PDB file of C-alpha atoms and ligand atoms in Angstrom:
ATOM      1  CA  MET A   1     128.097 155.615 154.324  1.00 94.00           C
ATOM      2  CA  ASP A   2     131.614 154.216 154.704  1.00 96.00           C
ATOM      3  CA  ILE A   3     134.261 156.875 154.200  1.00 97.00           C
ATOM      4  CA  LEU A   4     137.695 155.311 153.881  1.00 97.00           C
ATOM      5  CA  ILE A   5     140.719 157.590 153.899  1.00 97.00           C
ATOM      6  CA  ARG A   6     143.968 156.311 152.445  1.00 97.00           C
ATOM      7  CA  LYS A   7     147.478 157.789 152.475  1.00 97.00           C
ATOM      8  CA  ASN A   8     147.804 158.528 148.773  1.00 98.00           C
ATOM      9  CA  TYR A   9     146.544 157.750 145.269  1.00 98.00           C
ATOM     10  CA  GLU A  10     148.198 154.310 145.183  1.00 98.00           C
ATOM     11  CA  GLU A  11     146.626 153.239 148.473  1.00 98.00           C
ATOM     12  CA  MET A  12     143.243 154.616 147.407  1.00 98.00           C
ATOM     13  CA  SER A  13     143.454 152.655 144.160  1.00 98.00           C
ATOM     14  CA  LYS A  14     144.480 149.427 145.898  1.00 98.00           C
ATOM     15  CA  CYS A  15     141.684 149.719 148.430  1.00 98.00           C
ATOM     16  CA  THR A  16     139.126 150.357 145.668  1.00 98.00           C
ATOM     17  CA  ALA A  17     140.353 147.469 143.516  1.00 98.00           C
ATOM     18  CA  GLU A  18     140.240 145.147 146.499  1.00 98.00           C
ATOM     19  CA  ILE A  19     136.607 146.033 147.199  1.00 98.00           C
ATOM     20  CA  ILE A  20     135.681 145.494 143.535  1.00 98.00           C
ATOM     21  CA  ALA A  21     137.618 142.210 143.388  1.00 98.00           C
ATOM     22  CA  ASN A  22     135.889 140.927 146.528  1.00 97.00           C
ATOM     23  CA  PHE A  23     132.579 141.915 145.005  1.00 97.00           C
ATOM     24  CA  ILE A  24     133.342 139.992 141.806  1.00 98.00           C
ATOM     25  CA  SER A  25     134.504 136.958 143.799  1.00 97.00           C
ATOM     26  CA  SER A  26     131.303 136.895 145.826  1.00 97.00           C
ATOM     27  CA  LYS A  27     129.107 137.405 142.740  1.00 98.00           C
ATOM     28  CA  PRO A  28     130.976 136.331 139.588  1.00 98.00           C
ATOM     29  CA  ASN A  29     128.129 137.446 137.299  1.00 98.00           C
ATOM     30  CA  CYS A  30     127.752 140.856 138.920  1.00 98.00           C
ATOM     31  CA  VAL A  31     126.766 143.962 136.978  1.00 98.00           C
ATOM     32  CA  LEU A  32     129.369 146.685 137.424  1.00 98.00           C
ATOM     33  CA  GLY A  33     128.923 150.336 136.578  1.00 98.00           C
ATOM     34  CA  LEU A  34     132.269 151.759 135.476  1.00 98.00           C
ATOM     35  CA  ALA A  35     133.737 155.247 135.359  1.00 98.00           C
ATOM     36  CA  THR A  36     136.386 157.013 133.315  1.00 96.00           C
ATOM     37  CA  GLY A  37     138.695 159.962 134.031  1.00 94.00           C
ATOM     38  CA  SER A  38     142.207 159.904 135.446  1.00 94.00           C
ATOM     39  CA  THR A  39     141.124 158.842 138.944  1.00 97.00           C
ATOM     40  CA  PRO A  40     140.130 155.202 138.238  1.00 98.00           C
ATOM     41  CA  ILE A  41     143.259 154.437 136.162  1.00 98.00           C
ATOM     42  CA  GLY A  42     145.164 153.110 139.227  1.00 98.00           C
ATOM     43  CA  THR A  43     142.165 151.000 140.247  1.00 98.00           C
ATOM     44  CA  TYR A  44     141.960 149.436 136.786  1.00 98.00           C
ATOM     45  CA  LYS A  45     145.732 148.750 136.812  1.00 98.00           C
ATOM     46  CA  GLU A  46     145.377 146.928 140.101  1.00 98.00           C
ATOM     47  CA  LEU A  47     142.370 144.925 138.838  1.00 98.00           C
ATOM     48  CA  VAL A  48     144.413 143.925 135.779  1.00 98.00           C
ATOM     49  CA  ARG A  49     147.257 142.808 138.070  1.00 98.00           C
ATOM     50  CA  MET A  50     144.791 140.773 140.130  1.00 98.00           C
ATOM     51  CA  HIS A  51     143.446 139.178 136.955  1.00 98.00           C
ATOM     52  CA  LYS A  52     146.953 138.250 135.779  1.00 98.00           C
ATOM     53  CA  GLU A  53     148.491 137.229 139.094  1.00 98.00           C
ATOM     54  CA  GLU A  54     145.550 136.124 141.208  1.00 97.00           C
ATOM     55  CA  ASP A  55     143.116 134.787 138.601  1.00 96.00           C
ATOM     56  CA  LEU A  56     140.464 137.421 139.186  1.00 98.00           C
ATOM     57  CA  ASP A  57     137.830 136.257 136.739  1.00 98.00           C
ATOM     58  CA  PHE A  58     135.825 138.686 134.601  1.00 98.00           C
ATOM     59  CA  SER A  59     134.276 136.039 132.355  1.00 98.00           C
ATOM     60  CA  GLN A  60     130.749 136.514 133.679  1.00 98.00           C
ATOM     61  CA  VAL A  61     130.991 140.167 134.693  1.00 98.00           C
ATOM     62  CA  VAL A  62     128.646 142.582 132.904  1.00 98.00           C
ATOM     63  CA  THR A  63     129.592 146.270 132.687  1.00 98.00           C
ATOM     64  CA  PHE A  64     127.821 149.546 131.976  1.00 98.00           C
ATOM     65  CA  ASN A  65     129.873 152.688 131.593  1.00 98.00           C
ATOM     66  CA  LEU A  66     128.619 155.949 132.962  1.00 98.00           C
ATOM     67  CA  ASP A  67     128.944 158.084 129.878  1.00 97.00           C
ATOM     68  CA  GLU A  68     130.374 158.790 126.441  1.00 94.00           C
ATOM     69  CA  TYR A  69     131.104 161.899 124.398  1.00 92.00           C
ATOM     70  CA  LEU A  70     128.775 162.489 121.480  1.00 91.00           C
ATOM     71  CA  GLY A  71     130.393 162.300 118.091  1.00 83.00           C
ATOM     72  CA  VAL A  72     133.196 159.958 119.083  1.00 76.00           C
ATOM     73  CA  GLY A  73     133.102 156.342 118.372  1.00 63.00           C
ATOM     74  CA  ILE A  74     132.751 152.908 119.674  1.00 58.00           C
ATOM     75  CA  ASP A  75     133.781 149.867 117.763  1.00 56.00           C
ATOM     76  CA  LEU A  76     135.398 147.449 120.124  1.00 55.00           C
ATOM     77  CA  ASN A  77     136.528 145.391 117.132  1.00 55.00           C
ATOM     78  CA  LYS A  78     138.686 148.253 115.917  1.00 54.00           C
ATOM     79  CA  PRO A  79     139.786 149.962 119.110  1.00 49.00           C
ATOM     80  CA  TYR A  80     142.778 151.689 117.595  1.00 47.00           C
ATOM     81  CA  ASN A  81     140.564 153.602 115.205  1.00 47.00           C
ATOM     82  CA  LEU A  82     138.884 155.281 118.075  1.00 51.00           C
ATOM     83  CA  ASP A  83     139.652 158.815 119.153  1.00 68.00           C
ATOM     84  CA  GLN A  84     139.522 160.027 122.736  1.00 81.00           C
ATOM     85  CA  SER A  85     136.287 158.180 123.326  1.00 88.00           C
ATOM     86  CA  TYR A  86     135.551 156.628 126.677  1.00 91.00           C
ATOM     87  CA  ALA A  87     135.194 153.340 124.801  1.00 90.00           C
ATOM     88  CA  ARG A  88     138.844 153.569 123.826  1.00 88.00           C
ATOM     89  CA  PHE A  89     139.807 154.574 127.360  1.00 91.00           C
ATOM     90  CA  MET A  90     138.048 151.535 128.815  1.00 94.00           C
ATOM     91  CA  TYR A  91     139.533 149.235 126.227  1.00 93.00           C
ATOM     92  CA  GLU A  92     143.065 150.528 126.878  1.00 92.00           C
ATOM     93  CA  GLU A  93     142.879 150.697 130.657  1.00 96.00           C
ATOM     94  CA  LEU A  94     140.889 147.568 131.449  1.00 97.00           C
ATOM     95  CA  PHE A  95     138.996 145.546 128.885  1.00 97.00           C
ATOM     96  CA  LYS A  96     141.853 144.433 126.637  1.00 95.00           C
ATOM     97  CA  HIS A  97     143.799 143.134 129.643  1.00 98.00           C
ATOM     98  CA  VAL A  98     141.123 140.949 131.253  1.00 98.00           C
ATOM     99  CA  ASN A  99     138.857 138.078 130.201  1.00 98.00           C
ATOM    100  CA  ILE A 100     135.639 140.078 129.952  1.00 98.00           C
ATOM    101  CA  LYS A 101     133.276 139.078 127.118  1.00 97.00           C
ATOM    102  CA  LYS A 102     132.725 141.747 124.503  1.00 94.00           C
ATOM    103  CA  GLU A 103     128.980 141.167 124.550  1.00 96.00           C
ATOM    104  CA  ASN A 104     128.927 141.931 128.281  1.00 97.00           C
ATOM    105  CA  ILE A 105     130.389 145.424 127.818  1.00 97.00           C
ATOM    106  CA  HIS A 106     127.966 148.352 127.495  1.00 97.00           C
ATOM    107  CA  ILE A 107     129.000 151.892 126.632  1.00 95.00           C
ATOM    108  CA  PRO A 108     126.612 154.419 125.068  1.00 94.00           C
ATOM    109  CA  ASN A 109     127.377 154.683 121.363  1.00 91.00           C
ATOM    110  CA  GLY A 110     128.622 158.236 120.882  1.00 89.00           C
ATOM    111  CA  LYS A 111     128.587 157.894 117.098  1.00 87.00           C
ATOM    112  CA  THR A 112     124.886 157.243 116.881  1.00 89.00           C
ATOM    113  CA  LYS A 113     122.624 159.303 114.630  1.00 89.00           C
ATOM    114  CA  ASP A 114     119.851 158.946 117.173  1.00 93.00           C
ATOM    115  CA  PRO A 115     121.296 159.687 120.627  1.00 94.00           C
ATOM    116  CA  HIS A 116     117.898 159.855 122.339  1.00 95.00           C
ATOM    117  CA  LYS A 117     117.139 156.334 121.198  1.00 96.00           C
ATOM    118  CA  VAL A 118     120.514 155.180 122.550  1.00 96.00           C
ATOM    119  CA  CYS A 119     119.646 156.736 125.918  1.00 97.00           C
ATOM    120  CA  GLN A 120     116.381 154.802 126.112  1.00 98.00           C
ATOM    121  CA  TRP A 121     118.123 151.623 124.964  1.00 97.00           C
ATOM    122  CA  TYR A 122     120.714 152.109 127.705  1.00 98.00           C
ATOM    123  CA  GLU A 123     118.107 152.468 130.442  1.00 98.00           C
ATOM    124  CA  ASP A 124     116.326 149.353 129.124  1.00 98.00           C
ATOM    125  CA  ALA A 125     119.568 147.369 128.898  1.00 98.00           C
ATOM    126  CA  ILE A 126     120.437 148.173 132.522  1.00 98.00           C
ATOM    127  CA  LYS A 127     116.985 147.009 133.596  1.00 98.00           C
ATOM    128  CA  GLU A 128     117.237 143.852 131.518  1.00 98.00           C
ATOM    129  CA  ALA A 129     120.582 143.041 133.119  1.00 98.00           C
ATOM    130  CA  GLY A 130     118.840 143.171 136.505  1.00 98.00           C
ATOM    131  CA  GLY A 131     120.161 146.603 137.535  1.00 98.00           C
ATOM    132  CA  ILE A 132     123.656 147.650 138.549  1.00 98.00           C
ATOM    133  CA  ASP A 133     125.128 145.862 141.579  1.00 98.00           C
ATOM    134  CA  LEU A 134     128.066 148.175 142.135  1.00 98.00           C
ATOM    135  CA  GLN A 135     128.596 151.551 140.476  1.00 98.00           C
ATOM    136  CA  LEU A 136     132.086 153.056 140.516  1.00 98.00           C
ATOM    137  CA  LEU A 137     132.159 156.857 140.373  1.00 98.00           C
ATOM    138  CA  GLY A 138     134.740 159.603 140.142  1.00 98.00           C
ATOM    139  CA  LEU A 139     134.021 163.242 140.910  1.00 98.00           C
ATOM    140  CA  GLY A 140     134.215 166.186 138.524  1.00 95.00           C
ATOM    141  CA  MET A 141     135.664 169.513 139.690  1.00 95.00           C
ATOM    142  CA  ASP A 142     132.156 170.992 139.665  1.00 95.00           C
ATOM    143  CA  GLY A 143     130.856 168.091 141.722  1.00 97.00           C
ATOM    144  CA  HIS A 144     129.440 166.094 138.832  1.00 97.00           C
ATOM    145  CA  TRP A 145     128.960 162.358 138.489  1.00 98.00           C
ATOM    146  CA  GLY A 146     129.257 161.061 134.949  1.00 97.00           C
ATOM    147  CA  PHE A 147     128.425 164.205 133.013  1.00 97.00           C
ATOM    148  CA  ASN A 148     125.595 165.375 135.276  1.00 98.00           C
ATOM    149  CA  GLU A 149     126.592 168.999 135.309  1.00 96.00           C
ATOM    150  CA  PRO A 150     125.293 171.522 137.879  1.00 97.00           C
ATOM    151  CA  GLY A 151     121.554 171.976 137.505  1.00 97.00           C
ATOM    152  CA  SER A 152     120.875 168.384 136.446  1.00 98.00           C
ATOM    153  CA  SER A 153     117.796 166.966 138.091  1.00 98.00           C
ATOM    154  CA  LEU A 154     118.656 164.622 140.928  1.00 98.00           C
ATOM    155  CA  ARG A 155     116.136 162.183 139.422  1.00 97.00           C
ATOM    156  CA  SER A 156     117.479 162.461 135.876  1.00 98.00           C
ATOM    157  CA  ARG A 157     117.866 159.404 133.666  1.00 98.00           C
ATOM    158  CA  THR A 158     120.267 158.608 130.827  1.00 98.00           C
ATOM    159  CA  ARG A 159     120.160 161.518 128.399  1.00 98.00           C
ATOM    160  CA  VAL A 160     122.059 163.906 126.151  1.00 97.00           C
ATOM    161  CA  VAL A 161     123.785 166.763 127.980  1.00 97.00           C
ATOM    162  CA  ALA A 162     125.914 169.788 127.135  1.00 95.00           C
ATOM    163  CA  LEU A 163     129.245 170.026 128.954  1.00 93.00           C
ATOM    164  CA  THR A 164     130.289 173.063 130.977  1.00 93.00           C
ATOM    165  CA  LYS A 165     133.371 175.063 130.072  1.00 92.00           C
ATOM    166  CA  GLN A 166     135.050 173.829 133.251  1.00 90.00           C
ATOM    167  CA  THR A 167     134.495 170.161 132.346  1.00 90.00           C
ATOM    168  CA  LEU A 168     135.736 170.767 128.807  1.00 91.00           C
ATOM    169  CA  ASP A 169     138.854 172.496 130.162  1.00 90.00           C
ATOM    170  CA  ASP A 170     139.536 169.749 132.736  1.00 88.00           C
ATOM    171  CA  ASN A 171     139.054 166.906 130.307  1.00 86.00           C
ATOM    172  CA  TYR A 172     140.999 168.695 127.585  1.00 87.00           C
ATOM    173  CA  GLU A 173     144.031 168.941 129.862  1.00 84.00           C
ATOM    174  CA  ALA A 174     143.728 165.348 131.049  1.00 79.00           C
ATOM    175  CA  PHE A 175     143.115 163.603 127.733  1.00 80.00           C
ATOM    176  CA  TYR A 176     142.578 165.547 124.520  1.00 82.00           C
ATOM    177  CA  LYS A 177     145.661 167.760 124.767  1.00 85.00           C
ATOM    178  CA  LYS A 178     147.858 164.722 125.387  1.00 81.00           C
ATOM    179  CA  ALA A 179     146.457 163.154 122.226  1.00 80.00           C
ATOM    180  CA  ASN A 180     147.297 166.312 120.242  1.00 81.00           C
ATOM    181  CA  ILE A 181     143.651 167.064 119.524  1.00 81.00           C
ATOM    182  CA  ALA A 182     142.730 170.746 119.198  1.00 84.00           C
ATOM    183  CA  ARG A 183     140.456 172.240 121.860  1.00 84.00           C
ATOM    184  CA  GLU A 184     137.848 173.158 119.194  1.00 84.00           C
ATOM    185  CA  GLU A 185     137.606 169.548 118.092  1.00 82.00           C
ATOM    186  CA  MET A 186     136.537 168.392 121.509  1.00 85.00           C
ATOM    187  CA  PRO A 187     132.929 167.189 121.684  1.00 88.00           C
ATOM    188  CA  HIS A 188     130.652 169.594 123.567  1.00 90.00           C
ATOM    189  CA  PHE A 189     127.893 167.075 124.165  1.00 93.00           C
ATOM    190  CA  ALA A 190     127.716 163.689 125.815  1.00 95.00           C
ATOM    191  CA  ILE A 191     125.395 160.879 126.758  1.00 97.00           C
ATOM    192  CA  THR A 192     125.385 160.254 130.488  1.00 98.00           C
ATOM    193  CA  MET A 193     123.536 158.048 132.935  1.00 98.00           C
ATOM    194  CA  GLY A 194     121.343 160.352 135.003  1.00 98.00           C
ATOM    195  CA  VAL A 195     121.693 160.955 138.723  1.00 98.00           C
ATOM    196  CA  GLY A 196     118.530 158.899 139.206  1.00 98.00           C
ATOM    197  CA  THR A 197     120.005 156.071 137.120  1.00 98.00           C
ATOM    198  CA  ILE A 198     123.125 156.107 139.307  1.00 98.00           C
ATOM    199  CA  LEU A 199     121.104 156.170 142.532  1.00 98.00           C
ATOM    200  CA  ASP A 200     119.291 153.018 141.374  1.00 98.00           C
ATOM    201  CA  ALA A 201     122.544 151.034 141.648  1.00 98.00           C
ATOM    202  CA  ARG A 202     122.418 148.750 144.680  1.00 98.00           C
ATOM    203  CA  ASN A 203     125.854 149.878 145.829  1.00 98.00           C
ATOM    204  CA  ILE A 204     127.856 152.905 144.889  1.00 98.00           C
ATOM    205  CA  MET A 205     131.521 153.607 145.386  1.00 98.00           C
ATOM    206  CA  MET A 206     133.024 157.038 144.810  1.00 98.00           C
ATOM    207  CA  ILE A 207     136.763 157.591 144.601  1.00 98.00           C
ATOM    208  CA  VAL A 208     138.527 160.947 144.751  1.00 98.00           C
ATOM    209  CA  SER A 209     142.166 161.950 144.867  1.00 98.00           C
ATOM    210  CA  GLY A 210     144.120 165.201 145.199  1.00 98.00           C
ATOM    211  CA  SER A 211     143.876 168.490 147.075  1.00 98.00           C
ATOM    212  CA  LYS A 212     142.274 170.354 144.178  1.00 97.00           C
ATOM    213  CA  LYS A 213     139.107 168.332 144.775  1.00 98.00           C
ATOM    214  CA  ALA A 214     139.135 168.695 148.602  1.00 98.00           C
ATOM    215  CA  GLU A 215     136.620 171.519 148.598  1.00 98.00           C
ATOM    216  CA  VAL A 216     134.144 169.821 146.286  1.00 98.00           C
ATOM    217  CA  VAL A 217     134.474 166.554 148.268  1.00 98.00           C
ATOM    218  CA  ALA A 218     133.458 168.445 151.418  1.00 98.00           C
ATOM    219  CA  LYS A 219     130.501 170.037 149.604  1.00 98.00           C
ATOM    220  CA  CYS A 220     129.410 166.682 148.210  1.00 98.00           C
ATOM    221  CA  LEU A 221     129.589 164.729 151.476  1.00 98.00           C
ATOM    222  CA  GLU A 222     128.895 167.350 154.132  1.00 98.00           C
ATOM    223  CA  GLY A 223     127.095 170.169 152.342  1.00 98.00           C
ATOM    224  CA  PRO A 224     123.415 170.409 151.470  1.00 98.00           C
ATOM    225  CA  VAL A 225     121.953 168.107 148.825  1.00 98.00           C
ATOM    226  CA  THR A 226     121.686 170.278 145.749  1.00 98.00           C
ATOM    227  CA  SER A 227     121.451 169.951 141.997  1.00 98.00           C
ATOM    228  CA  GLN A 228     124.354 172.418 141.866  1.00 98.00           C
ATOM    229  CA  ILE A 229     126.625 169.618 143.162  1.00 98.00           C
ATOM    230  CA  THR A 230     124.982 166.599 141.572  1.00 98.00           C
ATOM    231  CA  SER A 231     127.150 164.124 143.502  1.00 98.00           C
ATOM    232  CA  SER A 232     125.623 165.436 146.762  1.00 98.00           C
ATOM    233  CA  ALA A 233     122.783 163.056 145.826  1.00 98.00           C
ATOM    234  CA  ILE A 234     125.044 160.431 147.388  1.00 98.00           C
ATOM    235  CA  GLN A 235     123.394 161.488 150.657  1.00 98.00           C
ATOM    236  CA  LEU A 236     120.066 160.209 149.305  1.00 97.00           C
ATOM    237  CA  HIS A 237     121.256 156.770 148.268  1.00 97.00           C
ATOM    238  CA  SER A 238     119.513 153.944 150.070  1.00 93.00           C
ATOM    239  CA  GLY A 239     121.977 151.112 149.409  1.00 92.00           C
ATOM    240  CA  GLY A 240     125.619 150.508 150.253  1.00 95.00           C
ATOM    241  CA  ILE A 241     127.842 153.562 149.913  1.00 97.00           C
ATOM    242  CA  THR A 242     131.630 153.488 150.039  1.00 98.00           C
ATOM    243  CA  VAL A 243     133.745 156.582 149.504  1.00 98.00           C
ATOM    244  CA  VAL A 244     137.486 156.079 149.130  1.00 98.00           C
ATOM    245  CA  LEU A 245     139.570 159.239 149.397  1.00 98.00           C
ATOM    246  CA  ASP A 246     143.241 159.972 149.643  1.00 98.00           C
ATOM    247  CA  GLU A 247     144.444 162.254 152.453  1.00 98.00           C
ATOM    248  CA  ASP A 248     144.583 165.269 150.148  1.00 98.00           C
ATOM    249  CA  ALA A 249     141.032 164.886 148.878  1.00 98.00           C
ATOM    250  CA  ALA A 250     139.769 164.342 152.442  1.00 98.00           C
ATOM    251  CA  SER A 251     141.640 167.325 153.885  1.00 98.00           C
ATOM    252  CA  LYS A 252     138.666 169.724 154.000  1.00 98.00           C
ATOM    253  CA  LEU A 253     136.148 167.382 155.618  1.00 98.00           C
ATOM    254  CA  ASP A 254     134.853 168.703 158.952  1.00 97.00           C
ATOM    255  CA  ASN A 255     134.215 165.244 160.358  1.00 96.00           C
ATOM    256  CA  ILE A 256     137.395 163.567 159.182  1.00 96.00           C
ATOM    257  CA  GLU A 257     138.320 162.271 162.651  1.00 96.00           C
ATOM    258  CA  HIS A 258     134.896 160.706 163.038  1.00 96.00           C
ATOM    259  CA  TYR A 259     135.226 158.867 159.702  1.00 96.00           C
ATOM    260  CA  ARG A 260     138.614 157.487 160.731  1.00 96.00           C
ATOM    261  CA  HIS A 261     137.182 156.443 164.089  1.00 95.00           C
ATOM    262  CA  VAL A 262     134.228 154.659 162.482  1.00 94.00           C
ATOM    263  CA  GLU A 263     136.507 152.735 160.139  1.00 93.00           C
ATOM    264  CA  LYS A 264     138.683 151.586 163.055  1.00 93.00           C
ATOM    265  CA  LEU A 265     135.633 150.559 165.089  1.00 94.00           C
ATOM    266  CA  LYS A 266     134.185 148.595 162.178  1.00 91.00           C
ATOM    267  CA  ILE A 267     137.442 146.694 161.757  1.00 90.00           C
ATOM    268  CA  GLU A 268     137.643 146.063 165.520  1.00 90.00           C
ATOM    269  CA  TYR A 269     134.070 144.736 165.665  1.00 91.00           C
ATOM    270  CA  GLY A 270     134.322 142.903 162.331  1.00 86.00           C
ATOM    271  CA  LEU A 271     131.431 144.874 160.839  1.00 84.00           C
TER     272      LEU A 271
HETATM  273  C1  LIG B   1     134.738 163.281 133.500  1.00 65.71           C
HETATM  274  C2  LIG B   1     133.918 162.026 133.638  1.00 65.71           C
HETATM  275  C3  LIG B   1     133.545 161.764 135.087  1.00 65.71           C
HETATM  276  C4  LIG B   1     134.795 161.846 135.954  1.00 65.71           C
HETATM  277  C5  LIG B   1     135.395 163.225 135.840  1.00 65.71           C
HETATM  278  C6  LIG B   1     136.599 163.429 136.716  1.00 65.71           C
HETATM  279  O1  LIG B   1     133.952 164.417 133.491  1.00 65.71           O
HETATM  280  N1  LIG B   1     132.743 162.092 132.848  1.00 65.71           N
HETATM  281  O2  LIG B   1     132.934 160.509 135.189  1.00 65.71           O
HETATM  282  O3  LIG B   1     134.474 161.557 137.295  1.00 65.71           O
HETATM  283  O4  LIG B   1     135.755 163.409 134.472  1.00 65.71           O
HETATM  284  O5  LIG B   1     137.762 163.061 136.046  1.00 65.71           O
HETATM  285  P1  LIG B   1     139.173 162.922 136.725  1.00 65.71           P
HETATM  286  O6  LIG B   1     139.167 161.645 137.466  1.00 65.71           O
HETATM  287  O7  LIG B   1     140.135 162.905 135.559  1.00 65.71           O
HETATM  288  O8  LIG B   1     139.365 164.104 137.602  1.00 65.71           O
END
């Protein structure tokens, strides 16, 4: 596991975008797993800049988003009709600014009448695409990935889940309130890739910023593996793992000096 600690949010975002851009350059038709939330916004901005100024090419890239609220919509042909869906978020923050093909974008359809069918379709579509090469992940305040709330099986697959009060509160503050949507109108259910689905990705990259997540970062990376902190499953992943933190998010890690040392050594030895 590579744990990279950067000075602040901007540096964390730049570092993350650089890793993703290098990945795309080395495999132009790669399958990326993408995340939402406020944390990846800086990363997406930087990727957009790289597309515009450095010709970073998304034309063959295939994407699968982690999750979507149930009851909110996806119609990438009419993005401005969408509410606070993750489809709209992705369109606004990344997709509309780069040369990705619409048919290569996958986000669970939150407006479906048959969510369980969508979940199965999603799992099949990921398989058909050859699996996810690199999955980007944020971290919820309760330690979740996607919407895998505490108690989710660490082998879970894409499915319908109910959101905890904490997640609803956090996401209300970050998105719904700003859009003048009442708290009661917020969806209480979502479709999310499971922890097992995420662990199947060949490489995973988790990004976290800010002191309010320092404690949960320490639990996730240095605590026991537990379904109460679903992201602690990162310790079970068998492929490439990169964690990019800012100083604040890393501040409660016991082994912080070791992680810094390892990064320096790897640079020195070109590993
Ligand atoms: C939501 C998303 C997660 C994300 C989390 C953290 O719950 N489903 O994928 O990691 O929010 O969001 P933020 O980055 O805004 O703290």
